[in-house]
Amino acid sequence: MKRFFKMIFALALIFQPLHLLQASERLALVIGISNYENLQTLRNPVNDANDIAEKLKRLDFELFENKVHLDLTESTLIQTVNRFANASFRKEIAFLFFAGHGMQFNGAPHLLPADVPFADMDTVQNDSVSLENILRRLDGKADLAVTVFDACREIPEYDTAIKRSAFSGGVASSRGLSRPNFNARATLVAYSGAAGELVSDGVGRNSPYSEALLRNLDTETQTANGFDIPATFLQTAFEFQQKNNNQSPELIAKGIQ
């Protein structure tokens, strides 16, 4: 709890010059992967993506390519992010939301595309997408990049492979997302769980984190006050923590004056 309130104070200071952003050039890439080809289907990411997209549209965001991007394969995910980064140049806000599976390999966070194989961890790493590379790709394009990764769910299919990799000296892997190692000019990174933590996919329509974020993207409140980015994500983290056994979402700010 102390770490959470220290985070609130630090982010409030960091974000002060950007406290209220008015509607202008806002572009959002919203991705949801539920239907994994070789893993158990996830209940909520597609719902999360569709619902977040609707909220963002009401906050004057343009959806990238006028759609929600669902069940992307590795190559399609990389290509889509690259196109989004190019389209974000000189925008006010570039907002990326990803719901699906994520893992860490050798301490680095990765997102799992829809066609990630059921295989050994070396192969899984090779066929996943580096989250740090995504952040670097977005760096410096828009005035502010907001990136949200609701990707800390259980992956029971990989339990045995993770143990085998550890015993055999293969790639060090574990579930949950590690903190990204990157430099950036103006980027906020939000994780649904603290580094290395797992969170539930949820039993309702949305994951617990996306459910909290949806409440805090309330159109009337945001329209009246401007899009108060730090308040939105700090309140989301607080509500999530209160309702989910004090699990703490991760918030990371980089390069913001």
mmCIF file of C-alpha atoms in Angstrom:
data_model
loop_
_atom_site.group_PDB
_atom_site.id
_atom_site.type_symbol
_atom_site.label_atom_id
_atom_site.label_comp_id
_atom_site.label_asym_id
_atom_site.label_seq_id
_atom_site.Cartn_x
_atom_site.Cartn_y
_atom_site.Cartn_z
ATOM 1 C CA MET A 1 0.000 0.000 0.000
ATOM 2 C CA LYS A 2 2.863 2.412 0.791
ATOM 3 C CA ARG A 3 4.368 1.719 -2.652
ATOM 4 C CA PHE A 4 1.022 2.547 -4.262
ATOM 5 C CA PHE A 5 0.687 5.955 -2.596
ATOM 6 C CA LYS A 6 4.310 6.820 -3.363
ATOM 7 C CA MET A 7 3.495 6.034 -6.999
ATOM 8 C CA ILE A 8 0.458 8.361 -6.858
ATOM 9 C CA PHE A 9 2.578 11.231 -5.530
ATOM 10 C CA ALA A 10 5.356 10.694 -8.078
ATOM 11 C CA LEU A 11 3.025 10.512 -11.051
ATOM 12 C CA ALA A 12 1.085 13.565 -9.931
ATOM 13 C CA LEU A 13 4.313 15.551 -10.003
ATOM 14 C CA ILE A 14 5.534 14.086 -13.265
ATOM 15 C CA PHE A 15 2.281 14.705 -15.075
ATOM 16 C CA GLN A 16 1.538 18.191 -13.798
ATOM 17 C CA PRO A 17 2.295 19.995 -17.121
ATOM 18 C CA LEU A 18 0.111 17.480 -18.988
ATOM 19 C CA HIS A 19 -2.634 17.409 -16.396
ATOM 20 C CA LEU A 20 -5.483 18.348 -18.717
ATOM 21 C CA LEU A 21 -5.321 17.524 -22.400
ATOM 22 C CA GLN A 22 -8.065 18.895 -24.579
ATOM 23 C CA ALA A 23 -9.545 17.062 -27.548
ATOM 24 C CA SER A 24 -7.440 17.369 -30.686
ATOM 25 C CA GLU A 25 -5.534 14.790 -32.650
ATOM 26 C CA ARG A 26 -6.019 11.535 -30.752
ATOM 27 C CA LEU A 27 -5.381 8.140 -32.304
ATOM 28 C CA ALA A 28 -6.019 4.760 -30.660
ATOM 29 C CA LEU A 29 -4.911 1.259 -31.575
ATOM 30 C CA VAL A 30 -7.069 -1.214 -29.656
ATOM 31 C CA ILE A 31 -6.098 -4.905 -29.744
ATOM 32 C CA GLY A 32 -7.844 -7.889 -28.187
ATOM 33 C CA ILE A 33 -6.724 -11.509 -28.517
ATOM 34 C CA SER A 34 -9.121 -14.130 -27.156
ATOM 35 C CA ASN A 35 -8.987 -16.917 -29.730
ATOM 36 C CA TYR A 36 -5.526 -18.414 -29.404
ATOM 37 C CA GLU A 37 -4.906 -21.147 -31.935
ATOM 38 C CA ASN A 38 -2.888 -23.371 -29.593
ATOM 39 C CA LEU A 39 -3.936 -22.183 -26.137
ATOM 40 C CA GLN A 40 -7.203 -22.127 -24.269
ATOM 41 C CA THR A 41 -9.559 -19.390 -25.436
ATOM 42 C CA LEU A 42 -9.684 -16.371 -23.154
ATOM 43 C CA ARG A 43 -13.131 -15.153 -22.199
ATOM 44 C CA ASN A 44 -12.688 -11.400 -22.049
ATOM 45 C CA PRO A 45 -9.979 -9.737 -24.199
ATOM 46 C CA VAL A 46 -12.194 -9.255 -27.247
ATOM 47 C CA ASN A 47 -14.933 -7.803 -25.023
ATOM 48 C CA ASP A 48 -12.386 -5.582 -23.291
ATOM 49 C CA ALA A 49 -11.054 -4.282 -26.586
ATOM 50 C CA ASN A 50 -14.486 -3.576 -28.041
ATOM 51 C CA ASP A 51 -15.690 -1.798 -24.898
ATOM 52 C CA ILE A 52 -12.517 0.280 -24.476
ATOM 53 C CA ALA A 53 -12.760 1.299 -28.137
ATOM 54 C CA GLU A 54 -16.293 2.581 -27.657
ATOM 55 C CA LYS A 55 -15.223 4.657 -24.655
ATOM 56 C CA LEU A 56 -12.260 6.127 -26.528
ATOM 57 C CA LYS A 57 -14.392 7.092 -29.516
ATOM 58 C CA ARG A 58 -16.619 9.102 -27.175
ATOM 59 C CA LEU A 59 -13.475 10.864 -25.944
ATOM 60 C CA ASP A 60 -12.667 12.045 -29.471
ATOM 61 C CA PHE A 61 -10.198 9.321 -30.329
ATOM 62 C CA GLU A 62 -10.042 8.055 -33.870
ATOM 63 C CA LEU A 63 -9.746 4.289 -34.017
ATOM 64 C CA PHE A 64 -6.719 3.314 -36.060
ATOM 65 C CA GLU A 65 -7.907 1.957 -39.411
ATOM 66 C CA ASN A 66 -11.469 2.524 -38.147
ATOM 67 C CA LYS A 67 -11.710 -0.783 -36.316
ATOM 68 C CA VAL A 68 -10.785 -2.852 -33.300
ATOM 69 C CA HIS A 69 -7.940 -5.238 -34.119
ATOM 70 C CA LEU A 70 -8.794 -8.747 -32.967
ATOM 71 C CA ASP A 71 -6.901 -12.051 -32.758
ATOM 72 C CA LEU A 72 -3.752 -10.818 -34.497
ATOM 73 C CA THR A 73 -1.010 -13.243 -35.501
ATOM 74 C CA GLU A 74 2.643 -12.444 -34.842
ATOM 75 C CA SER A 75 3.339 -10.914 -38.244
ATOM 76 C CA THR A 76 0.048 -9.013 -38.298
ATOM 77 C CA LEU A 77 0.591 -7.650 -34.777
ATOM 78 C CA ILE A 78 4.063 -6.348 -35.672
ATOM 79 C CA GLN A 79 2.871 -4.847 -38.959
ATOM 80 C CA THR A 80 -0.144 -3.209 -37.321
ATOM 81 C CA VAL A 81 1.946 -1.606 -34.585
ATOM 82 C CA ASN A 82 4.407 -0.308 -37.185
ATOM 83 C CA ARG A 83 1.611 1.275 -39.221
ATOM 84 C CA PHE A 84 0.108 2.753 -36.065
ATOM 85 C CA ALA A 85 3.442 4.253 -35.032
ATOM 86 C CA ASN A 86 3.810 5.921 -38.427
ATOM 87 C CA ALA A 87 0.239 7.229 -38.289
ATOM 88 C CA SER A 88 0.834 8.649 -34.785
ATOM 89 C CA PHE A 89 3.430 11.155 -35.961
ATOM 90 C CA ARG A 90 2.596 14.613 -34.559
ATOM 91 C CA LYS A 91 -0.646 13.456 -32.961
ATOM 92 C CA GLU A 92 -1.492 14.788 -29.532
ATOM 93 C CA ILE A 93 -2.031 11.330 -27.995
ATOM 94 C CA ALA A 94 -1.243 7.871 -29.321
ATOM 95 C CA PHE A 95 -3.184 5.379 -27.187
ATOM 96 C CA LEU A 96 -2.399 1.656 -27.469
ATOM 97 C CA PHE A 97 -4.522 -0.889 -25.612
ATOM 98 C CA PHE A 98 -3.694 -4.609 -25.647
ATOM 99 C CA ALA A 99 -5.727 -7.352 -23.969
ATOM 100 C CA GLY A 100 -4.536 -10.946 -24.178
ATOM 101 C CA HIS A 101 -1.631 -13.071 -22.988
ATOM 102 C CA GLY A 102 1.801 -11.818 -21.981
ATOM 103 C CA MET A 103 4.954 -13.426 -20.590
ATOM 104 C CA GLN A 104 8.502 -12.522 -19.697
ATOM 105 C CA PHE A 105 11.572 -14.114 -21.243
ATOM 106 C CA ASN A 106 15.026 -13.488 -19.768
ATOM 107 C CA GLY A 107 13.454 -10.651 -17.788
ATOM 108 C CA ALA A 108 11.955 -8.898 -20.821
ATOM 109 C CA PRO A 109 8.163 -8.548 -21.348
ATOM 110 C CA HIS A 110 6.544 -10.042 -24.453
ATOM 111 C CA LEU A 111 3.016 -10.171 -25.855
ATOM 112 C CA LEU A 112 1.670 -13.460 -27.180
ATOM 113 C CA PRO A 113 -0.032 -13.286 -30.596
ATOM 114 C CA ALA A 114 -2.933 -15.508 -31.608
ATOM 115 C CA ASP A 115 -0.692 -18.011 -33.415
ATOM 116 C CA VAL A 116 1.872 -18.470 -30.622
ATOM 117 C CA PRO A 117 2.694 -22.206 -30.546
ATOM 118 C CA PHE A 118 2.214 -24.755 -27.794
ATOM 119 C CA ALA A 119 5.919 -25.564 -27.619
ATOM 120 C CA ASP A 120 9.137 -25.192 -25.640
ATOM 121 C CA MET A 121 9.911 -21.769 -24.212
ATOM 122 C CA ASP A 122 12.669 -20.982 -26.716
ATOM 123 C CA THR A 123 10.168 -21.391 -29.551
ATOM 124 C CA VAL A 124 7.485 -19.423 -27.716
ATOM 125 C CA GLN A 125 9.909 -16.555 -27.179
ATOM 126 C CA ASN A 126 10.875 -16.526 -30.853
ATOM 127 C CA ASP A 127 7.212 -16.394 -31.865
ATOM 128 C CA SER A 128 6.132 -13.699 -29.387
ATOM 129 C CA VAL A 129 6.353 -9.916 -29.752
ATOM 130 C CA SER A 130 8.687 -7.782 -27.656
ATOM 131 C CA LEU A 131 6.743 -5.210 -25.653
ATOM 132 C CA GLU A 132 9.890 -3.108 -25.330
ATOM 133 C CA ASN A 133 10.238 -2.983 -29.129
ATOM 134 C CA ILE A 134 6.649 -1.745 -29.367
ATOM 135 C CA LEU A 135 7.385 1.057 -26.896
ATOM 136 C CA ARG A 136 10.529 2.036 -28.769
ATOM 137 C CA ARG A 137 8.609 2.048 -32.030
ATOM 138 C CA LEU A 138 6.093 4.508 -30.602
ATOM 139 C CA ASP A 139 8.688 6.727 -28.946
ATOM 140 C CA GLY A 140 8.678 10.306 -30.148
ATOM 141 C CA LYS A 141 5.810 9.946 -32.603
ATOM 142 C CA ALA A 142 2.969 11.635 -30.688
ATOM 143 C CA ASP A 143 3.197 14.302 -28.004
ATOM 144 C CA LEU A 144 2.226 11.582 -25.529
ATOM 145 C CA ALA A 145 2.034 7.793 -25.873
ATOM 146 C CA VAL A 146 -0.343 6.003 -23.501
ATOM 147 C CA THR A 147 0.098 2.227 -23.560
ATOM 148 C CA VAL A 148 -2.109 -0.181 -21.620
ATOM 149 C CA PHE A 149 -1.325 -3.891 -21.342
ATOM 150 C CA ASP A 150 -4.008 -6.036 -19.745
ATOM 151 C CA ALA A 151 -1.926 -9.145 -20.284
ATOM 152 C CA CYS A 152 -1.061 -10.909 -17.039
ATOM 153 C CA ARG A 153 -3.365 -13.929 -17.190
ATOM 154 C CA GLU A 154 -2.671 -17.557 -16.284
ATOM 155 C CA ILE A 155 -1.324 -19.796 -19.068
ATOM 156 C CA PRO A 156 -1.621 -23.350 -17.699
ATOM 157 C CA GLU A 157 -0.524 -24.913 -21.000
ATOM 158 C CA TYR A 158 2.988 -23.546 -20.452
ATOM 159 C CA ASP A 159 3.503 -24.668 -16.848
ATOM 160 C CA THR A 160 5.419 -27.814 -17.778
ATOM 161 C CA ALA A 161 7.445 -26.083 -20.489
ATOM 162 C CA ILE A 162 8.489 -23.334 -18.071
ATOM 163 C CA LYS A 163 9.739 -25.908 -15.553
ATOM 164 C CA ARG A 164 11.578 -27.896 -18.227
ATOM 165 C CA SER A 165 13.256 -24.746 -19.519
ATOM 166 C CA ALA A 166 14.480 -23.877 -16.022
ATOM 167 C CA PHE A 167 15.940 -27.352 -15.458
ATOM 168 C CA SER A 168 17.531 -27.605 -18.907
ATOM 169 C CA GLY A 169 19.198 -24.207 -18.850
ATOM 170 C CA GLY A 170 16.942 -22.877 -21.595
ATOM 171 C CA VAL A 171 15.419 -19.420 -21.821
ATOM 172 C CA ALA A 172 14.425 -18.079 -18.392
ATOM 173 C CA SER A 173 10.674 -17.601 -18.623
ATOM 174 C CA SER A 174 7.775 -16.931 -16.315
ATOM 175 C CA ARG A 175 4.199 -15.754 -16.416
ATOM 176 C CA GLY A 176 3.241 -12.140 -15.885
ATOM 177 C CA LEU A 177 4.913 -9.102 -17.425
ATOM 178 C CA SER A 178 8.232 -7.757 -16.202
ATOM 179 C CA ARG A 179 8.943 -4.030 -16.130
ATOM 180 C CA PRO A 180 10.081 -2.811 -19.554
ATOM 181 C CA ASN A 181 13.606 -1.510 -20.009
ATOM 182 C CA PHE A 182 13.412 1.388 -22.448
ATOM 183 C CA ASN A 183 14.030 5.092 -22.806
ATOM 184 C CA ALA A 184 11.276 7.349 -24.101
ATOM 185 C CA ARG A 185 10.398 11.001 -24.440
ATOM 186 C CA ALA A 186 6.773 10.977 -23.288
ATOM 187 C CA THR A 187 5.254 7.610 -22.481
ATOM 188 C CA LEU A 188 2.908 6.189 -19.869
ATOM 189 C CA VAL A 189 2.860 2.408 -19.489
ATOM 190 C CA ALA A 190 0.032 0.780 -17.521
ATOM 191 C CA TYR A 191 0.024 -2.922 -16.599
ATOM 192 C CA SER A 192 -3.008 -4.700 -15.200
ATOM 193 C CA GLY A 193 -0.753 -6.273 -12.554
ATOM 194 C CA ALA A 194 2.498 -5.353 -10.883
ATOM 195 C CA ALA A 195 5.649 -6.712 -12.471
ATOM 196 C CA GLY A 196 5.550 -10.499 -12.375
ATOM 197 C CA GLU A 197 2.015 -10.629 -10.957
ATOM 198 C CA LEU A 198 -0.845 -12.627 -12.448
ATOM 199 C CA VAL A 199 -4.395 -11.323 -12.567
ATOM 200 C CA SER A 200 -7.675 -13.051 -13.359
ATOM 201 C CA ASP A 201 -9.322 -12.990 -16.767
ATOM 202 C CA GLY A 202 -12.552 -12.318 -14.864
ATOM 203 C CA VAL A 203 -15.908 -14.052 -14.769
ATOM 204 C CA GLY A 204 -18.047 -11.241 -16.148
ATOM 205 C CA ARG A 205 -17.915 -9.480 -19.493
ATOM 206 C CA ASN A 206 -14.602 -7.738 -18.777
ATOM 207 C CA SER A 207 -11.341 -8.438 -17.006
ATOM 208 C CA PRO A 208 -11.057 -6.825 -13.560
ATOM 209 C CA TYR A 209 -8.571 -4.203 -14.781
ATOM 210 C CA SER A 210 -10.473 -3.299 -17.946
ATOM 211 C CA GLU A 211 -13.667 -3.095 -15.911
ATOM 212 C CA ALA A 212 -12.052 -0.499 -13.634
ATOM 213 C CA LEU A 213 -10.574 1.398 -16.562
ATOM 214 C CA LEU A 214 -13.937 1.500 -18.326
ATOM 215 C CA ARG A 215 -15.524 3.100 -15.269
ATOM 216 C CA ASN A 216 -12.830 5.766 -15.230
ATOM 217 C CA LEU A 217 -13.160 6.547 -18.912
ATOM 218 C CA ASP A 218 -16.628 7.847 -18.165
ATOM 219 C CA THR A 219 -17.475 10.224 -20.988
ATOM 220 C CA GLU A 220 -19.342 12.882 -19.019
ATOM 221 C CA THR A 221 -16.619 13.240 -16.391
ATOM 222 C CA GLN A 222 -13.778 13.301 -18.902
ATOM 223 C CA THR A 223 -15.539 15.710 -21.225
ATOM 224 C CA ALA A 224 -16.235 18.149 -18.388
ATOM 225 C CA ASN A 225 -12.677 18.080 -17.049
ATOM 226 C CA GLY A 226 -10.640 17.411 -20.163
ATOM 227 C CA PHE A 227 -8.936 14.032 -20.505
ATOM 228 C CA ASP A 228 -7.178 13.917 -17.140
ATOM 229 C CA ILE A 229 -4.751 11.117 -17.874
ATOM 230 C CA PRO A 230 -2.946 10.769 -14.527
ATOM 231 C CA ALA A 231 -6.187 10.905 -12.544
ATOM 232 C CA THR A 232 -7.771 8.321 -14.823
ATOM 233 C CA PHE A 233 -5.024 5.746 -14.409
ATOM 234 C CA LEU A 234 -4.332 6.412 -10.748
ATOM 235 C CA GLN A 235 -7.999 6.017 -9.889
ATOM 236 C CA THR A 236 -8.176 2.865 -12.014
ATOM 237 C CA ALA A 237 -5.205 1.404 -10.157
ATOM 238 C CA PHE A 238 -6.678 2.335 -6.791
ATOM 239 C CA GLU A 239 -10.086 0.781 -7.549
ATOM 240 C CA PHE A 240 -8.500 -2.360 -8.941
ATOM 241 C CA GLN A 241 -6.297 -2.743 -5.867
ATOM 242 C CA GLN A 242 -9.219 -2.309 -3.494
ATOM 243 C CA LYS A 243 -11.338 -4.957 -5.210
ATOM 244 C CA ASN A 244 -8.656 -7.529 -6.033
ATOM 245 C CA ASN A 245 -6.872 -8.517 -2.841
ATOM 246 C CA ASN A 246 -4.518 -5.533 -2.924
ATOM 247 C CA GLN A 247 -2.972 -6.531 -6.236
ATOM 248 C CA SER A 248 -1.251 -3.416 -7.557
ATOM 249 C CA PRO A 249 -1.348 -2.453 -11.227
ATOM 250 C CA GLU A 250 1.942 -1.074 -12.517
ATOM 251 C CA LEU A 251 2.247 2.511 -13.755
ATOM 252 C CA ILE A 252 5.465 3.662 -15.399
ATOM 253 C CA ALA A 253 6.146 7.173 -16.689
ATOM 254 C CA LYS A 254 9.071 7.897 -18.981
ATOM 255 C CA GLY A 255 10.441 11.121 -20.390
ATOM 256 C CA ILE A 256 7.639 13.390 -19.208
ATOM 257 C CA GLN A 257 8.619 16.861 -18.019
#
